[in-house]
């Protein structure tokens, strides 16, 4: 019983929508035993003052842990987002799989199945020439931009180069992400660096580029001005 309750609790904590009938069949128990397990978990949550509670969704016929359930979005909104991502061919197969899982987690159970049907052939035929971990490096770059620090890029542009830059912003164009940066902290030398060509980078701890970025973002575009 203890192992069964722990399995049930773990599923609820992971955001799983637990179907009573399926759980009972899987673990060979009656629905009354399941109800007692749910009550034990509710008592435990109350005793530890977690603020969480196990909720029964009568419409969808499953149990979920309050505060762990995702905020659901409209079926077609999720489908359009997924279709747009797939058509971009920007992300590696593994990253696209992860992104689609995230999108599916934002819709209810019924819509999830419908979207999987809508996207079946798109997902089956998906392939991307890009095998770089775009999401990981994007996350790291946004962090250094937020911290306002300069970096040293290892960049592949025919030949591998080491380039000292002050990151300004990131944008998406023609199915590619780009880092806009001031080379050697010079605002008269603003360049675009294709994210998928960035091999790696290290943080230059000897400088703070927040003032430089502020000046860049507030500069008015003029003839011969910053190239963005």
mmCIF file of C-alpha atoms in Angstrom:
data_model
loop_
_atom_site.group_PDB
_atom_site.id
_atom_site.type_symbol
_atom_site.label_atom_id
_atom_site.label_comp_id
_atom_site.label_asym_id
_atom_site.label_seq_id
_atom_site.Cartn_x
_atom_site.Cartn_y
_atom_site.Cartn_z
ATOM 1 C CA UNK A 1 0.000 0.000 0.000
ATOM 2 C CA UNK A 2 2.768 2.431 0.929
ATOM 3 C CA UNK A 3 4.530 1.906 -2.400
ATOM 4 C CA UNK A 4 1.243 2.372 -4.270
ATOM 5 C CA UNK A 5 0.477 5.635 -2.469
ATOM 6 C CA UNK A 6 3.996 6.910 -3.153
ATOM 7 C CA UNK A 7 3.581 6.102 -6.862
ATOM 8 C CA UNK A 8 0.245 7.934 -6.912
ATOM 9 C CA UNK A 9 1.694 10.930 -5.068
ATOM 10 C CA UNK A 10 4.711 11.072 -7.406
ATOM 11 C CA UNK A 11 2.428 11.096 -10.459
ATOM 12 C CA UNK A 12 0.358 13.940 -8.996
ATOM 13 C CA UNK A 13 3.501 15.949 -8.147
ATOM 14 C CA UNK A 14 4.734 15.456 -11.712
ATOM 15 C CA UNK A 15 1.541 17.068 -12.999
ATOM 16 C CA UNK A 16 0.037 13.811 -14.262
ATOM 17 C CA UNK A 17 -3.750 13.779 -14.631
ATOM 18 C CA UNK A 18 -4.544 10.498 -12.865
ATOM 19 C CA UNK A 19 -7.514 8.508 -14.175
ATOM 20 C CA UNK A 20 -9.067 6.491 -11.320
ATOM 21 C CA UNK A 21 -10.176 3.495 -13.398
ATOM 22 C CA UNK A 22 -6.827 3.151 -15.186
ATOM 23 C CA UNK A 23 -4.861 3.425 -11.932
ATOM 24 C CA UNK A 24 -7.067 0.800 -10.252
ATOM 25 C CA UNK A 25 -6.617 -1.656 -13.120
ATOM 26 C CA UNK A 26 -2.854 -1.057 -13.263
ATOM 27 C CA UNK A 27 -2.403 -1.701 -9.525
ATOM 28 C CA UNK A 28 -5.130 -4.307 -9.044
ATOM 29 C CA UNK A 29 -7.148 -2.377 -6.459
ATOM 30 C CA UNK A 30 -10.774 -1.370 -5.978
ATOM 31 C CA UNK A 31 -12.067 2.168 -6.451
ATOM 32 C CA UNK A 32 -12.687 2.318 -2.665
ATOM 33 C CA UNK A 33 -8.983 1.639 -2.074
ATOM 34 C CA UNK A 34 -8.092 4.378 -4.550
ATOM 35 C CA UNK A 35 -10.395 6.813 -2.718
ATOM 36 C CA UNK A 36 -8.670 5.973 0.573
ATOM 37 C CA UNK A 37 -5.260 6.542 -1.040
ATOM 38 C CA UNK A 38 -6.388 9.964 -2.261
ATOM 39 C CA UNK A 39 -7.681 10.822 1.209
ATOM 40 C CA UNK A 40 -4.351 9.769 2.783
ATOM 41 C CA UNK A 41 -2.496 12.074 0.377
ATOM 42 C CA UNK A 42 -4.875 14.938 1.159
ATOM 43 C CA UNK A 43 -4.297 14.450 4.902
ATOM 44 C CA UNK A 44 -0.536 14.406 4.347
ATOM 45 C CA UNK A 45 -0.648 17.640 2.334
ATOM 46 C CA UNK A 46 -2.727 19.246 5.067
ATOM 47 C CA UNK A 47 -0.335 18.126 7.816
ATOM 48 C CA UNK A 48 2.707 19.598 6.081
ATOM 49 C CA UNK A 49 0.841 22.853 5.310
ATOM 50 C CA UNK A 50 1.798 22.619 1.648
ATOM 51 C CA UNK A 51 -1.157 24.654 0.401
ATOM 52 C CA UNK A 52 -1.722 22.019 -2.299
ATOM 53 C CA UNK A 53 -4.755 19.784 -2.629
ATOM 54 C CA UNK A 54 -5.838 16.865 -4.787
ATOM 55 C CA UNK A 55 -8.707 17.979 -7.012
ATOM 56 C CA UNK A 56 -11.173 15.841 -8.961
ATOM 57 C CA UNK A 57 -12.141 17.171 -12.385
ATOM 58 C CA UNK A 58 -15.647 15.832 -12.963
ATOM 59 C CA UNK A 59 -15.786 16.990 -16.582
ATOM 60 C CA UNK A 60 -12.518 15.315 -17.648
ATOM 61 C CA UNK A 61 -12.818 12.507 -15.048
ATOM 62 C CA UNK A 62 -9.330 12.658 -13.511
ATOM 63 C CA UNK A 63 -7.481 13.784 -10.388
ATOM 64 C CA UNK A 64 -4.725 16.394 -10.352
ATOM 65 C CA UNK A 65 -2.654 18.289 -7.810
ATOM 66 C CA UNK A 66 -3.666 21.918 -7.454
ATOM 67 C CA UNK A 67 -0.833 24.323 -8.404
ATOM 68 C CA UNK A 68 0.761 21.626 -10.541
ATOM 69 C CA UNK A 69 -1.861 21.684 -13.298
ATOM 70 C CA UNK A 70 -0.820 23.772 -16.314
ATOM 71 C CA UNK A 71 -2.825 26.783 -17.414
ATOM 72 C CA UNK A 72 -4.629 25.485 -20.473
ATOM 73 C CA UNK A 73 -4.672 27.429 -23.727
ATOM 74 C CA UNK A 74 -6.960 27.120 -26.718
ATOM 75 C CA UNK A 75 -6.518 24.088 -28.986
ATOM 76 C CA UNK A 76 -6.019 26.105 -32.160
ATOM 77 C CA UNK A 77 -3.634 28.554 -30.467
ATOM 78 C CA UNK A 78 -1.433 25.617 -29.475
ATOM 79 C CA UNK A 79 -1.723 24.074 -32.956
ATOM 80 C CA UNK A 80 -0.718 27.317 -34.716
ATOM 81 C CA UNK A 81 2.292 27.738 -32.405
ATOM 82 C CA UNK A 82 3.371 24.147 -33.063
ATOM 83 C CA UNK A 83 2.877 24.469 -36.827
ATOM 84 C CA UNK A 84 4.932 27.678 -36.884
ATOM 85 C CA UNK A 85 7.793 26.061 -34.994
ATOM 86 C CA UNK A 86 7.766 22.983 -37.209
ATOM 87 C CA UNK A 87 7.696 24.997 -40.448
ATOM 88 C CA UNK A 88 10.698 27.070 -39.330
ATOM 89 C CA UNK A 89 12.976 23.980 -39.372
ATOM 90 C CA UNK A 90 15.154 25.991 -36.972
ATOM 91 C CA UNK A 91 15.564 23.528 -34.134
ATOM 92 C CA UNK A 92 17.190 20.116 -34.035
ATOM 93 C CA UNK A 93 14.924 17.065 -34.002
ATOM 94 C CA UNK A 94 15.506 16.537 -30.283
ATOM 95 C CA UNK A 95 14.807 20.174 -29.398
ATOM 96 C CA UNK A 96 11.658 20.186 -31.516
ATOM 97 C CA UNK A 97 10.422 17.085 -29.728
ATOM 98 C CA UNK A 98 10.938 18.842 -26.390
ATOM 99 C CA UNK A 99 9.195 22.019 -27.576
ATOM 100 C CA UNK A 100 6.171 20.057 -28.785
ATOM 101 C CA UNK A 101 5.956 18.288 -25.406
ATOM 102 C CA UNK A 102 5.875 21.699 -23.712
ATOM 103 C CA UNK A 103 3.112 22.909 -26.039
ATOM 104 C CA UNK A 104 1.043 19.763 -25.452
ATOM 105 C CA UNK A 105 1.359 20.241 -21.678
ATOM 106 C CA UNK A 106 -0.537 23.532 -21.976
ATOM 107 C CA UNK A 107 -3.760 22.002 -23.325
ATOM 108 C CA UNK A 108 -6.289 19.667 -21.746
ATOM 109 C CA UNK A 109 -6.318 15.934 -22.276
ATOM 110 C CA UNK A 110 -8.937 15.913 -25.039
ATOM 111 C CA UNK A 111 -7.255 18.716 -27.015
ATOM 112 C CA UNK A 112 -3.866 17.071 -26.623
ATOM 113 C CA UNK A 113 -5.018 14.001 -28.537
ATOM 114 C CA UNK A 114 -6.609 16.143 -31.241
ATOM 115 C CA UNK A 115 -3.426 18.208 -31.720
ATOM 116 C CA UNK A 116 -1.302 15.066 -31.917
ATOM 117 C CA UNK A 117 -3.589 13.894 -34.720
ATOM 118 C CA UNK A 118 -3.382 17.278 -36.487
ATOM 119 C CA UNK A 119 0.411 17.232 -36.357
ATOM 120 C CA UNK A 120 1.021 13.542 -37.011
ATOM 121 C CA UNK A 121 2.430 13.907 -40.544
ATOM 122 C CA UNK A 122 4.265 17.168 -39.735
ATOM 123 C CA UNK A 123 6.086 15.549 -36.838
ATOM 124 C CA UNK A 124 6.754 12.343 -38.783
ATOM 125 C CA UNK A 125 8.321 14.259 -41.699
ATOM 126 C CA UNK A 126 10.194 16.819 -39.561
ATOM 127 C CA UNK A 127 13.915 17.144 -40.173
ATOM 128 C CA UNK A 128 16.373 19.949 -39.654
ATOM 129 C CA UNK A 129 19.884 20.481 -40.954
ATOM 130 C CA UNK A 130 20.682 22.270 -37.717
ATOM 131 C CA UNK A 131 21.987 19.996 -34.954
ATOM 132 C CA UNK A 132 23.249 22.791 -32.703
ATOM 133 C CA UNK A 133 21.637 23.098 -29.265
ATOM 134 C CA UNK A 134 19.975 26.401 -30.132
ATOM 135 C CA UNK A 135 17.765 26.581 -27.030
ATOM 136 C CA UNK A 136 20.664 26.056 -24.632
ATOM 137 C CA UNK A 137 22.896 28.710 -26.157
ATOM 138 C CA UNK A 138 19.948 31.130 -26.493
ATOM 139 C CA UNK A 139 19.252 30.755 -22.795
ATOM 140 C CA UNK A 140 22.906 31.373 -21.940
ATOM 141 C CA UNK A 141 23.110 34.423 -24.199
ATOM 142 C CA UNK A 142 19.948 35.986 -22.793
ATOM 143 C CA UNK A 143 21.457 35.535 -19.341
ATOM 144 C CA UNK A 144 24.695 37.368 -20.190
ATOM 145 C CA UNK A 145 22.682 40.142 -21.876
ATOM 146 C CA UNK A 146 20.617 40.481 -18.719
ATOM 147 C CA UNK A 147 23.771 40.479 -16.560
ATOM 148 C CA UNK A 148 25.360 43.121 -18.799
ATOM 149 C CA UNK A 149 28.725 41.416 -19.313
ATOM 150 C CA UNK A 150 31.008 41.049 -22.309
ATOM 151 C CA UNK A 151 31.895 37.666 -23.784
ATOM 152 C CA UNK A 152 34.542 35.988 -25.911
ATOM 153 C CA UNK A 153 32.947 34.071 -28.796
ATOM 154 C CA UNK A 154 34.284 30.973 -30.481
ATOM 155 C CA UNK A 155 32.651 31.509 -33.861
ATOM 156 C CA UNK A 156 32.709 29.419 -37.025
ATOM 157 C CA UNK A 157 32.568 31.507 -40.193
ATOM 158 C CA UNK A 158 34.485 29.401 -42.680
ATOM 159 C CA UNK A 159 37.310 29.355 -40.158
ATOM 160 C CA UNK A 160 37.031 29.292 -36.380
ATOM 161 C CA UNK A 161 37.539 32.725 -34.827
ATOM 162 C CA UNK A 162 37.776 34.128 -31.309
ATOM 163 C CA UNK A 163 35.908 37.432 -31.122
ATOM 164 C CA UNK A 164 35.524 39.744 -28.123
ATOM 165 C CA UNK A 165 32.016 41.264 -28.099
ATOM 166 C CA UNK A 166 29.484 43.130 -25.992
ATOM 167 C CA UNK A 167 26.064 41.433 -26.516
ATOM 168 C CA UNK A 168 23.269 43.878 -27.306
ATOM 169 C CA UNK A 169 20.206 41.820 -28.308
ATOM 170 C CA UNK A 170 18.927 38.685 -30.058
ATOM 171 C CA UNK A 171 16.509 38.584 -32.972
ATOM 172 C CA UNK A 172 14.985 36.064 -35.352
ATOM 173 C CA UNK A 173 15.018 36.494 -39.135
ATOM 174 C CA UNK A 174 14.778 34.148 -42.134
ATOM 175 C CA UNK A 175 14.526 31.061 -39.922
ATOM 176 C CA UNK A 176 17.675 31.917 -37.975
ATOM 177 C CA UNK A 177 18.477 33.453 -34.599
ATOM 178 C CA UNK A 178 21.157 36.149 -34.497
ATOM 179 C CA UNK A 179 23.164 37.775 -31.742
ATOM 180 C CA UNK A 180 23.680 41.508 -32.263
ATOM 181 C CA UNK A 181 26.901 42.567 -30.569
ATOM 182 C CA UNK A 182 29.447 45.375 -30.441
ATOM 183 C CA UNK A 183 32.841 44.008 -31.455
ATOM 184 C CA UNK A 184 35.508 44.997 -28.937
ATOM 185 C CA UNK A 185 32.897 47.159 -27.163
ATOM 186 C CA UNK A 186 32.752 49.610 -30.073
ATOM 187 C CA UNK A 187 29.330 50.914 -31.048
ATOM 188 C CA UNK A 188 30.612 51.835 -34.489
ATOM 189 C CA UNK A 189 31.255 48.135 -35.108
ATOM 190 C CA UNK A 190 27.914 46.406 -34.526
ATOM 191 C CA UNK A 191 27.632 42.970 -36.133
ATOM 192 C CA UNK A 192 25.203 40.082 -36.417
ATOM 193 C CA UNK A 193 26.396 36.618 -35.388
ATOM 194 C CA UNK A 194 24.372 33.605 -36.456
ATOM 195 C CA UNK A 195 23.581 31.646 -33.288
ATOM 196 C CA UNK A 196 24.073 28.225 -34.852
ATOM 197 C CA UNK A 197 27.636 29.218 -35.810
ATOM 198 C CA UNK A 198 28.572 30.020 -32.208
ATOM 199 C CA UNK A 199 30.610 27.070 -30.958
ATOM 200 C CA UNK A 200 30.878 28.354 -27.388
ATOM 201 C CA UNK A 201 31.672 31.477 -25.407
ATOM 202 C CA UNK A 202 33.230 32.542 -22.132
ATOM 203 C CA UNK A 203 32.340 35.532 -19.965
ATOM 204 C CA UNK A 204 34.804 38.389 -19.764
ATOM 205 C CA UNK A 205 34.634 39.346 -16.115
ATOM 206 C CA UNK A 206 36.795 42.423 -16.518
ATOM 207 C CA UNK A 207 34.079 44.685 -17.925
ATOM 208 C CA UNK A 208 30.490 45.824 -17.518
ATOM 209 C CA UNK A 209 28.695 46.598 -20.793
ATOM 210 C CA UNK A 210 25.314 47.706 -19.424
ATOM 211 C CA UNK A 211 26.028 51.369 -20.105
ATOM 212 C CA UNK A 212 27.115 50.509 -23.630
ATOM 213 C CA UNK A 213 23.930 48.520 -24.234
ATOM 214 C CA UNK A 214 21.791 51.348 -22.862
ATOM 215 C CA UNK A 215 23.406 53.731 -25.328
ATOM 216 C CA UNK A 216 22.895 51.257 -28.172
ATOM 217 C CA UNK A 217 19.206 50.677 -27.398
ATOM 218 C CA UNK A 218 18.465 54.399 -27.113
ATOM 219 C CA UNK A 219 20.418 55.505 -30.169
ATOM 220 C CA UNK A 220 18.252 56.900 -32.951
ATOM 221 C CA UNK A 221 18.871 55.350 -36.341
ATOM 222 C CA UNK A 222 20.667 57.704 -38.703
ATOM 223 C CA UNK A 223 22.402 57.275 -42.054
ATOM 224 C CA UNK A 224 25.652 55.449 -41.419
ATOM 225 C CA UNK A 225 24.533 54.611 -37.881
ATOM 226 C CA UNK A 226 24.399 51.277 -36.109
ATOM 227 C CA UNK A 227 23.870 48.225 -38.275
ATOM 228 C CA UNK A 228 21.010 46.168 -36.881
#
